[in-house]
Coordinates of C-alpha atoms in Angstrom, one line a residue:
M15 CA 59.3 132.5 134.8
D16 CA 58.1 129.5 132.9
A17 CA 54.4 128.5 133.0
G18 CA 54.9 125.7 135.6
S19 CA 56.8 128.0 138.0
L20 CA 54.3 130.9 137.5
A21 CA 51.4 128.5 138.2
A22 CA 52.9 127.3 141.4
A23 CA 53.6 130.9 142.6
I24 CA 50.0 131.9 141.8
R25 CA 48.5 128.8 143.6
Q26 CA 50.7 129.5 146.7
G27 CA 49.7 133.1 146.8
E28 CA 53.2 134.4 146.1
L29 CA 52.0 136.2 142.9
R30 CA 48.6 137.3 141.7
S31 CA 47.4 136.3 138.2
T32 CA 46.2 139.9 137.7
E33 CA 49.8 141.1 138.4
A34 CA 51.3 138.6 136.0
T35 CA 48.7 139.3 133.3
E36 CA 49.1 143.0 133.5
T37 CA 52.9 142.7 133.3
Y38 CA 52.6 140.5 130.2
I39 CA 50.1 142.9 128.6
R40 CA 52.4 145.9 129.1
H41 CA 55.4 143.9 127.8
L42 CA 53.5 142.7 124.7
Q43 CA 52.4 146.2 123.8
R44 CA 56.0 147.4 124.0
L45 CA 57.7 144.6 122.1
N46 CA 55.0 144.2 119.5
E47 CA 55.8 147.5 117.9
E48 CA 59.0 146.1 116.4
V49 CA 58.6 142.4 116.6
N50 CA 55.0 142.2 115.3
C51 CA 54.2 138.8 116.9
L52 CA 50.8 139.4 118.3
T53 CA 47.9 139.8 115.8
Q54 CA 44.8 139.8 118.0
E55 CA 44.6 140.7 121.7
R56 CA 41.9 139.9 124.2
F57 CA 43.4 141.9 127.1
E58 CA 40.2 142.9 128.8
E59 CA 38.9 139.3 128.8
A60 CA 42.3 138.2 130.1
R61 CA 42.2 140.7 132.9
Q62 CA 38.7 139.4 133.9
E63 CA 39.9 135.8 133.8
A64 CA 43.0 136.6 135.9
A65 CA 40.8 138.3 138.5
R66 CA 38.6 135.2 138.7
A67 CA 41.7 133.0 139.1
D68 CA 42.9 135.2 142.0
E69 CA 39.4 134.9 143.7
L70 CA 39.7 131.1 143.4
V71 CA 43.1 131.1 145.1
K72 CA 41.8 133.5 147.8
S73 CA 38.8 131.2 148.5
G74 CA 41.0 128.1 148.7
Q75 CA 39.5 126.6 145.5
A76 CA 42.7 126.9 143.3
A77 CA 42.6 124.1 140.8
G78 CA 44.2 123.6 137.4
R79 CA 47.7 123.2 136.3
L80 CA 47.7 126.5 134.5
L81 CA 45.5 128.5 136.8
G82 CA 46.0 132.2 136.1
V83 CA 48.9 131.6 133.7
P84 CA 48.9 134.0 130.7
I85 CA 49.6 132.2 127.4
T86 CA 49.4 133.0 123.7
I87 CA 48.2 130.8 120.9
K88 CA 49.0 130.6 117.2
D89 CA 46.4 132.0 114.8
C90 CA 45.5 128.7 113.4
F91 CA 43.5 127.5 116.4
H92 CA 39.9 128.6 116.9
I93 CA 39.1 130.6 120.0
A94 CA 35.5 131.4 120.7
G95 CA 34.8 135.1 120.1
M96 CA 38.0 135.6 118.1
R97 CA 39.0 135.4 114.4
T98 CA 41.1 132.6 112.9
T99 CA 42.5 134.5 110.0
A100 CA 45.7 132.5 109.2
G101 CA 46.9 135.7 107.6
L102 CA 44.0 136.0 105.1
K103 CA 42.1 139.3 104.6
H104 CA 38.9 137.6 103.6
R105 CA 38.7 135.9 107.0
Q106 CA 39.2 139.0 109.1
D107 CA 35.5 139.4 109.9
I108 CA 34.7 135.8 110.7
I109 CA 34.2 135.2 114.4
E110 CA 34.6 131.7 115.7
Q111 CA 31.8 130.3 117.9
E112 CA 33.7 127.6 119.7
D113 CA 37.2 126.7 121.0
A114 CA 39.6 124.3 119.3
E115 CA 39.8 121.1 121.4
I116 CA 43.3 122.0 122.7
V117 CA 42.1 125.5 123.6
R118 CA 39.3 123.9 125.7
L119 CA 41.8 121.6 127.4
L120 CA 44.1 124.6 128.3
R121 CA 41.2 126.7 129.5
D122 CA 40.0 123.7 131.7
E123 CA 43.4 123.9 133.4
G124 CA 42.9 127.6 134.1
A125 CA 45.0 129.2 131.3
V126 CA 44.5 132.9 130.6
I127 CA 44.7 133.6 126.9
L128 CA 46.3 136.9 126.0
G129 CA 45.8 136.7 122.3
K130 CA 46.8 135.1 119.0
T131 CA 50.2 135.2 117.2
N132 CA 51.1 135.7 113.6
T133 CA 51.5 133.1 110.9
P134 CA 52.2 133.0 107.1
Q135 CA 49.0 132.7 105.1
L136 CA 47.3 129.4 105.7
C137 CA 50.4 128.3 107.6
F138 CA 51.8 127.1 104.3
C139 CA 55.4 128.5 104.6
Q140 CA 58.3 128.5 107.0
E141 CA 58.6 132.3 107.1
T142 CA 56.0 134.4 108.9
D143 CA 54.7 137.2 106.7
N144 CA 51.2 137.9 105.2
T145 CA 49.2 140.7 103.6
L146 CA 46.9 141.1 106.6
H147 CA 49.2 141.4 109.6
G148 CA 52.6 141.9 108.0
R149 CA 56.0 140.4 108.8
T150 CA 57.1 139.0 112.2
N151 CA 60.7 139.8 113.0
N152 CA 63.2 137.8 115.1
P153 CA 63.5 139.6 118.4
W154 CA 67.3 138.9 118.6
N155 CA 67.8 140.7 115.2
L156 CA 64.9 142.4 113.4
E157 CA 66.6 141.7 110.1
R158 CA 66.4 137.9 110.6
T159 CA 63.5 135.6 110.1
A160 CA 61.4 134.3 113.0
G161 CA 60.8 131.1 111.1
G162 CA 57.3 129.7 110.5
S163 CA 54.7 128.9 110.4
S164 CA 54.5 129.4 114.2
G165 CA 56.9 132.4 113.8
G166 CA 54.7 134.8 115.8
E167 CA 54.6 132.4 118.7
G168 CA 58.4 131.7 118.6
A169 CA 59.2 135.4 118.6
C170 CA 56.7 136.1 121.3
I171 CA 58.1 133.5 123.7
A172 CA 61.7 134.4 122.9
A173 CA 61.0 138.0 124.1
G174 CA 59.0 136.9 127.1
G175 CA 55.6 137.9 125.7
A176 CA 53.8 135.1 127.5
A177 CA 54.5 132.3 129.9
V178 CA 54.2 129.7 127.2
G179 CA 52.7 129.5 123.7
I180 CA 51.0 126.9 121.5
G181 CA 51.8 126.0 117.9
A182 CA 51.3 123.4 115.2
D183 CA 53.8 121.7 112.9
I184 CA 53.3 119.8 109.6
G185 CA 56.6 120.9 108.0
G186 CA 58.8 122.3 110.8
S187 CA 56.3 124.9 111.9
I188 CA 57.1 124.6 115.6
R189 CA 60.7 123.5 115.1
F190 CA 61.9 126.3 112.7
P191 CA 60.6 129.1 115.0
S192 CA 62.0 127.3 118.1
H193 CA 65.4 127.1 116.5
C194 CA 65.4 130.6 115.0
N195 CA 64.2 132.3 118.2
G196 CA 66.0 130.2 120.8
V197 CA 63.0 128.7 122.6
V198 CA 62.1 125.1 123.5
G199 CA 59.6 123.5 121.2
F200 CA 57.8 120.2 121.1
K201 CA 56.0 118.6 118.1
S202 CA 53.7 115.8 119.1
G203 CA 53.7 112.6 117.1
N204 CA 51.1 111.1 114.8
G205 CA 47.6 111.0 116.4
Q206 CA 48.8 111.9 119.9
V207 CA 47.0 115.3 120.3
P208 CA 43.5 116.2 119.1
D209 CA 43.5 118.6 116.1
R210 CA 39.8 119.6 116.0
G211 CA 39.6 123.3 115.5
N212 CA 43.0 123.6 113.8
F213 CA 42.8 125.7 110.6
P214 CA 43.1 124.8 107.8
D215 CA 41.8 121.3 108.4
V216 CA 44.1 118.5 107.5
T217 CA 42.0 115.9 105.8
I218 CA 44.5 114.0 103.6
P219 CA 45.6 111.0 105.7
E220 CA 49.2 111.2 104.5
Q221 CA 49.3 114.8 105.6
A222 CA 47.4 114.3 108.8
R223 CA 50.0 111.8 110.1
M224 CA 52.7 114.6 109.7
L225 CA 50.8 117.1 111.9
G226 CA 52.0 117.7 115.5
I227 CA 50.7 120.2 118.1
G228 CA 52.6 121.4 121.1
A229 CA 54.3 124.1 123.1
L230 CA 56.8 126.8 122.3
A231 CA 58.2 127.3 125.7
K232 CA 60.8 128.6 128.1
S233 CA 61.7 125.1 129.5
V234 CA 61.5 121.5 128.7
A235 CA 59.4 121.1 131.8
D236 CA 56.8 123.4 130.2
A237 CA 56.9 121.4 127.0
R238 CA 56.1 118.3 129.0
L239 CA 53.4 120.1 131.0
I240 CA 51.6 121.3 127.9
H241 CA 51.8 117.9 126.3
E242 CA 50.4 116.2 129.4
I243 CA 47.5 118.6 129.2
I244 CA 46.6 118.4 125.6
A245 CA 47.6 114.8 124.7
Y246 CA 45.1 111.9 124.6
R247 CA 47.5 110.0 126.9
P248 CA 50.2 111.3 129.3
P249 CA 53.7 110.0 128.7
V250 CA 54.7 106.8 130.3
R251 CA 57.7 107.0 132.7
Q252 CA 60.8 105.4 131.2
D253 CA 64.4 104.6 132.2
L254 CA 66.6 106.9 130.2
S255 CA 69.7 104.9 131.0
D256 CA 68.3 102.1 128.7
Y257 CA 68.5 104.4 125.7
R258 CA 71.1 104.8 123.0
I259 CA 71.7 108.1 121.4
V260 CA 72.1 108.2 117.6
F261 CA 73.7 111.0 115.6
P262 CA 73.5 110.9 111.8
G263 CA 76.5 109.5 110.0
E264 CA 78.5 111.5 107.4
E265 CA 76.6 110.1 104.5
P266 CA 74.3 111.4 103.2
A267 CA 75.7 114.8 104.1
Y268 CA 73.4 117.8 104.3
P269 CA 74.7 121.4 104.7
L270 CA 75.7 122.6 108.1
N271 CA 77.6 125.8 108.7
Q272 CA 80.5 125.8 111.2
A273 CA 78.5 127.2 114.1
A274 CA 75.8 124.5 113.7
A275 CA 78.3 121.8 113.2
D276 CA 80.3 122.8 116.2
A277 CA 77.1 122.9 118.4
L278 CA 76.2 119.3 117.3
S279 CA 79.8 118.1 117.9
Q280 CA 80.0 119.6 121.4
L281 CA 76.6 118.0 122.3
Q282 CA 77.8 114.6 120.9
R283 CA 81.0 114.8 123.0
S284 CA 79.1 115.6 126.1
L285 CA 76.5 112.8 125.7
Q286 CA 79.3 110.3 125.0
T287 CA 80.3 110.5 128.7
Q288 CA 76.7 109.7 129.8
F289 CA 75.2 107.3 127.2
T290 CA 75.9 104.9 124.5
V291 CA 76.3 107.1 121.5
E292 CA 76.5 105.9 117.9
E293 CA 76.8 107.4 114.5
E294 CA 74.7 106.0 111.8
T295 CA 72.2 106.9 109.1
P296 CA 68.7 106.3 110.2
P297 CA 66.3 104.4 108.0
Y298 CA 64.7 106.4 105.1
Y299 CA 66.9 109.4 106.0
E300 CA 67.6 110.3 102.4
E301 CA 64.2 109.6 101.0
S302 CA 62.1 111.6 103.6
A303 CA 62.6 115.1 102.1
L304 CA 61.1 114.1 98.7
I305 CA 58.3 112.2 100.4
W306 CA 57.5 115.2 102.5
Q307 CA 57.4 117.6 99.5
Q308 CA 55.2 115.2 97.5
V309 CA 52.8 114.5 100.3
M310 CA 52.3 118.3 100.8
S311 CA 51.7 118.5 97.0
I312 CA 49.0 115.8 96.8
G313 CA 46.3 117.1 94.4
G314 CA 48.4 120.2 93.8
A315 CA 47.4 121.3 97.3
R316 CA 44.0 122.1 95.9
H317 CA 42.4 122.2 99.4
I318 CA 44.8 125.0 100.3
R319 CA 44.3 126.8 97.0
E320 CA 40.6 126.9 97.5
L321 CA 41.0 128.6 100.8
M322 CA 42.8 131.6 99.3
S323 CA 39.5 133.5 98.8
A324 CA 36.0 133.2 100.1
D325 CA 34.8 131.9 96.7
G326 CA 37.7 129.6 96.1
I327 CA 38.4 130.8 92.6
L328 CA 41.8 132.6 92.8
H329 CA 44.6 131.3 90.7
P330 CA 48.1 131.1 92.3
A331 CA 50.0 132.2 89.2
V332 CA 47.8 135.2 88.6
E333 CA 48.1 136.3 92.2
Y334 CA 51.8 135.8 92.2
V335 CA 52.2 138.1 89.2
K336 CA 49.9 140.6 90.7
G337 CA 51.7 140.5 94.0
K338 CA 55.1 140.9 92.4
V339 CA 54.4 143.4 89.7
T340 CA 51.7 145.6 91.1
G341 CA 51.7 144.7 94.8
N342 CA 47.9 144.6 94.5
S343 CA 47.1 141.1 95.7
D344 CA 45.6 139.9 98.9
I345 CA 47.7 136.8 98.6
H346 CA 51.3 137.0 99.7
P347 CA 53.8 135.9 97.1
Y348 CA 55.1 133.3 99.6
L349 CA 51.8 131.5 99.4
S350 CA 51.1 131.9 95.7
W351 CA 54.6 130.7 94.8
A352 CA 54.4 127.7 97.1
L353 CA 51.1 126.7 95.5
I354 CA 52.6 127.0 92.0
G355 CA 55.3 124.6 93.2
A356 CA 52.7 122.2 94.6
G357 CA 51.0 122.2 91.2
M358 CA 54.4 121.5 89.5
F359 CA 55.4 118.7 91.9
K360 CA 52.1 117.0 92.7
P361 CA 52.6 113.2 92.7
S362 CA 50.8 110.9 90.3
S363 CA 48.3 108.4 91.5
S364 CA 50.9 105.7 91.1
R365 CA 53.4 107.6 93.1
I366 CA 50.9 108.2 95.9
A367 CA 50.3 104.5 96.0
E368 CA 54.0 103.9 96.2
I369 CA 54.4 106.5 99.0
R370 CA 51.6 104.7 101.0
Q371 CA 53.5 101.4 100.7
I372 CA 56.8 103.1 101.7
L373 CA 55.1 104.7 104.7
Q374 CA 53.6 101.3 105.8
R375 CA 57.0 99.6 105.6
G376 CA 58.8 102.5 107.2
D377 CA 56.5 102.7 110.1
E378 CA 57.1 99.1 111.0
L379 CA 60.9 99.5 110.6
L380 CA 61.2 102.7 112.5
N381 CA 59.0 101.4 115.3
E382 CA 61.6 98.8 115.9
Y383 CA 64.6 101.0 115.2
L384 CA 63.5 103.7 117.6
E385 CA 62.2 101.5 120.4
G386 CA 65.2 102.3 122.7
S387 CA 66.8 105.0 120.7
I388 CA 66.8 108.8 120.5
L389 CA 67.9 110.4 117.3
I390 CA 69.5 113.8 117.5
L391 CA 69.4 116.0 114.4
P392 CA 70.0 119.7 113.6
V393 CA 67.0 121.8 112.7
Y394 CA 68.6 123.9 110.0
H395 CA 72.0 124.4 108.5
S396 CA 72.5 127.8 110.2
A397 CA 71.0 130.0 112.8
A398 CA 68.1 132.3 111.6
P399 CA 69.0 133.7 108.2
K400 CA 67.9 137.1 106.9
H401 CA 64.3 137.6 105.9
G402 CA 63.6 135.7 102.7
Q403 CA 66.6 133.5 102.5
L404 CA 65.0 130.5 104.2
Y405 CA 62.1 130.8 101.9
R406 CA 64.3 130.9 98.8
E407 CA 66.1 127.8 100.0
L408 CA 63.0 125.8 100.7
F409 CA 60.8 126.9 97.7
S410 CA 63.3 127.2 94.9
I411 CA 62.3 125.8 91.5
R412 CA 65.7 124.1 91.6
R413 CA 64.4 121.8 94.3
T414 CA 66.9 122.9 96.8
F415 CA 64.5 121.8 99.5
L416 CA 66.2 118.4 99.0
K417 CA 69.3 119.9 100.7
Y418 CA 67.7 122.0 103.3
I419 CA 64.5 120.3 104.6
P420 CA 65.7 116.8 105.4
Y421 CA 66.5 117.5 109.1
V422 CA 63.0 118.7 109.7
A423 CA 61.0 116.6 107.2
Y424 CA 62.1 113.3 108.9
A425 CA 59.9 113.7 112.0
N426 CA 56.9 114.9 109.9
V427 CA 57.0 112.1 107.3
W428 CA 57.2 109.4 110.0
G429 CA 54.8 111.1 112.5
L430 CA 57.4 111.2 115.2
P431 CA 57.5 113.3 118.4
S432 CA 60.4 115.9 118.3
L433 CA 61.7 118.1 121.0
I434 CA 63.8 121.2 120.2
V435 CA 66.3 122.5 122.7
P436 CA 68.5 125.6 122.2
V437 CA 72.1 124.5 122.7
A438 CA 74.4 127.3 121.4
E439 CA 74.7 130.7 119.6
D440 CA 76.6 131.7 116.5
A441 CA 79.1 134.5 116.3
D442 CA 76.2 137.0 115.8
G443 CA 74.5 135.8 119.0
M444 CA 71.7 134.0 117.1
P445 CA 70.4 130.9 118.8
I446 CA 71.0 127.3 117.5
G447 CA 68.8 124.4 118.4
V448 CA 68.8 120.7 118.0
Q449 CA 66.0 118.2 117.8
L450 CA 65.5 115.0 119.8
I451 CA 63.4 112.5 118.0
S452 CA 62.0 109.0 118.9
Q453 CA 59.0 106.9 118.4
N454 CA 55.5 107.6 119.8
G455 CA 55.4 106.4 123.3
N456 CA 58.9 107.6 124.1
E457 CA 58.0 111.2 124.9
D458 CA 59.1 110.8 128.5
A459 CA 62.6 109.8 127.4
L460 CA 62.8 112.8 125.1
F461 CA 61.8 115.2 127.9
Q462 CA 64.3 113.6 130.3
L463 CA 67.1 114.0 127.9
G464 CA 66.0 117.5 126.9
E465 CA 66.1 118.6 130.6
R466 CA 69.7 117.3 130.9
I467 CA 70.7 119.1 127.7
E468 CA 69.1 122.4 128.7
Q469 CA 70.9 122.3 132.0
Q470 CA 74.3 121.7 130.4
F471 CA 74.0 123.9 127.4
R472 CA 72.3 127.2 126.4
G473 CA 68.7 126.3 127.0
Y474 CA 66.1 129.2 126.9
V475 CA 67.5 132.7 127.3
R476 CA 65.0 135.5 127.2
C477 CA 65.7 138.3 124.8
R478 CA 65.7 141.4 127.0
Q479 CA 66.0 144.1 124.2
Y480 CA 62.4 145.1 124.6
D481 CA 62.2 145.4 128.4

């Protein structure tokens, strides 16, 4: 059941929250042995919260859109009484004293938090592995990546470890895991959801505009529900028939394997019978990948580098060599290598000024371009690859990110909301998702179209291998 359906069943007395919570706890304990998605549990607290929810229902005081619903949350959001490690050993004894703002909002609606899910260190990578909690595996195939940085959350929801999960996305961190694991995902647009209590803090304005927070879910309805709960403003109802659907033109061409290309083509043919569908290259499509990488490298990512240790003095190059040669570093090579790259590719002050001008012009142009349009893009050139391959493609010294990140970078650079819907599977049974993108304020249209697509195509299918 998705979160909305489960909440309704609990409110109506058809199911007890204690029953649902205990079921999820047992299932998480079973699947986590191989998938390694959950890093911290609060099972006893969850049982107590579920019992209180059942008492409210029994007394006729049921209130809250998520009353009694068990959920999981990415280990980048503060939860009072728990640790926010972001995969770092030196943070494993720090207990947070208050909830992140979105956690407070979810609790206010009655959500029961089961625990936290795995991330790469400091959420600075699209593959989920760290030296504290280890590697998260894709539940559909343990040899494949779960994506990142919300990889633990994507794997958890794919295997049915919670009713719904929460992630954050500054470089595909909700969308990669949604695509790789076959779940619905939603990245909110620039400034639409409060980010207080998200770790690490995003203080550079050009990076903050790229951050989105939202659900990894079993249905588009749940993605909508979570967004309505945590957003500053609920989506405004819109007429989807007024929208045109845009698919990228042939140029510039970025890689797509046959399964991903076929999935996109089948979706396009289906939508052509329902909407005005056009093929064209959207504004700044080609430039966005480089802008994304340079924005993430502002100052050589010094703010991230200083968080690698409690005293802030570790050097990425030294830690990379230690990790590779001796295996004796608390810093995973994924993080140290990414920070070496950030130092190599950091933009000059004049380039930063140029980027700011481009962003200002682009915001104005895209606001007009996307007013009545929904852009449909792939997420990646293939279904989930084997562990390590995605990282090598995105963090190669040969700058191959320019080939592989454009689909994802576009929504980040321009601060746009993006909805991921699973639409197909490849020959190995691995899920393939697409992303629906529009301007801020058009979230309702994205959700409406997403609901149509999930009904007509694959949608969420729970991985049952761990039942």
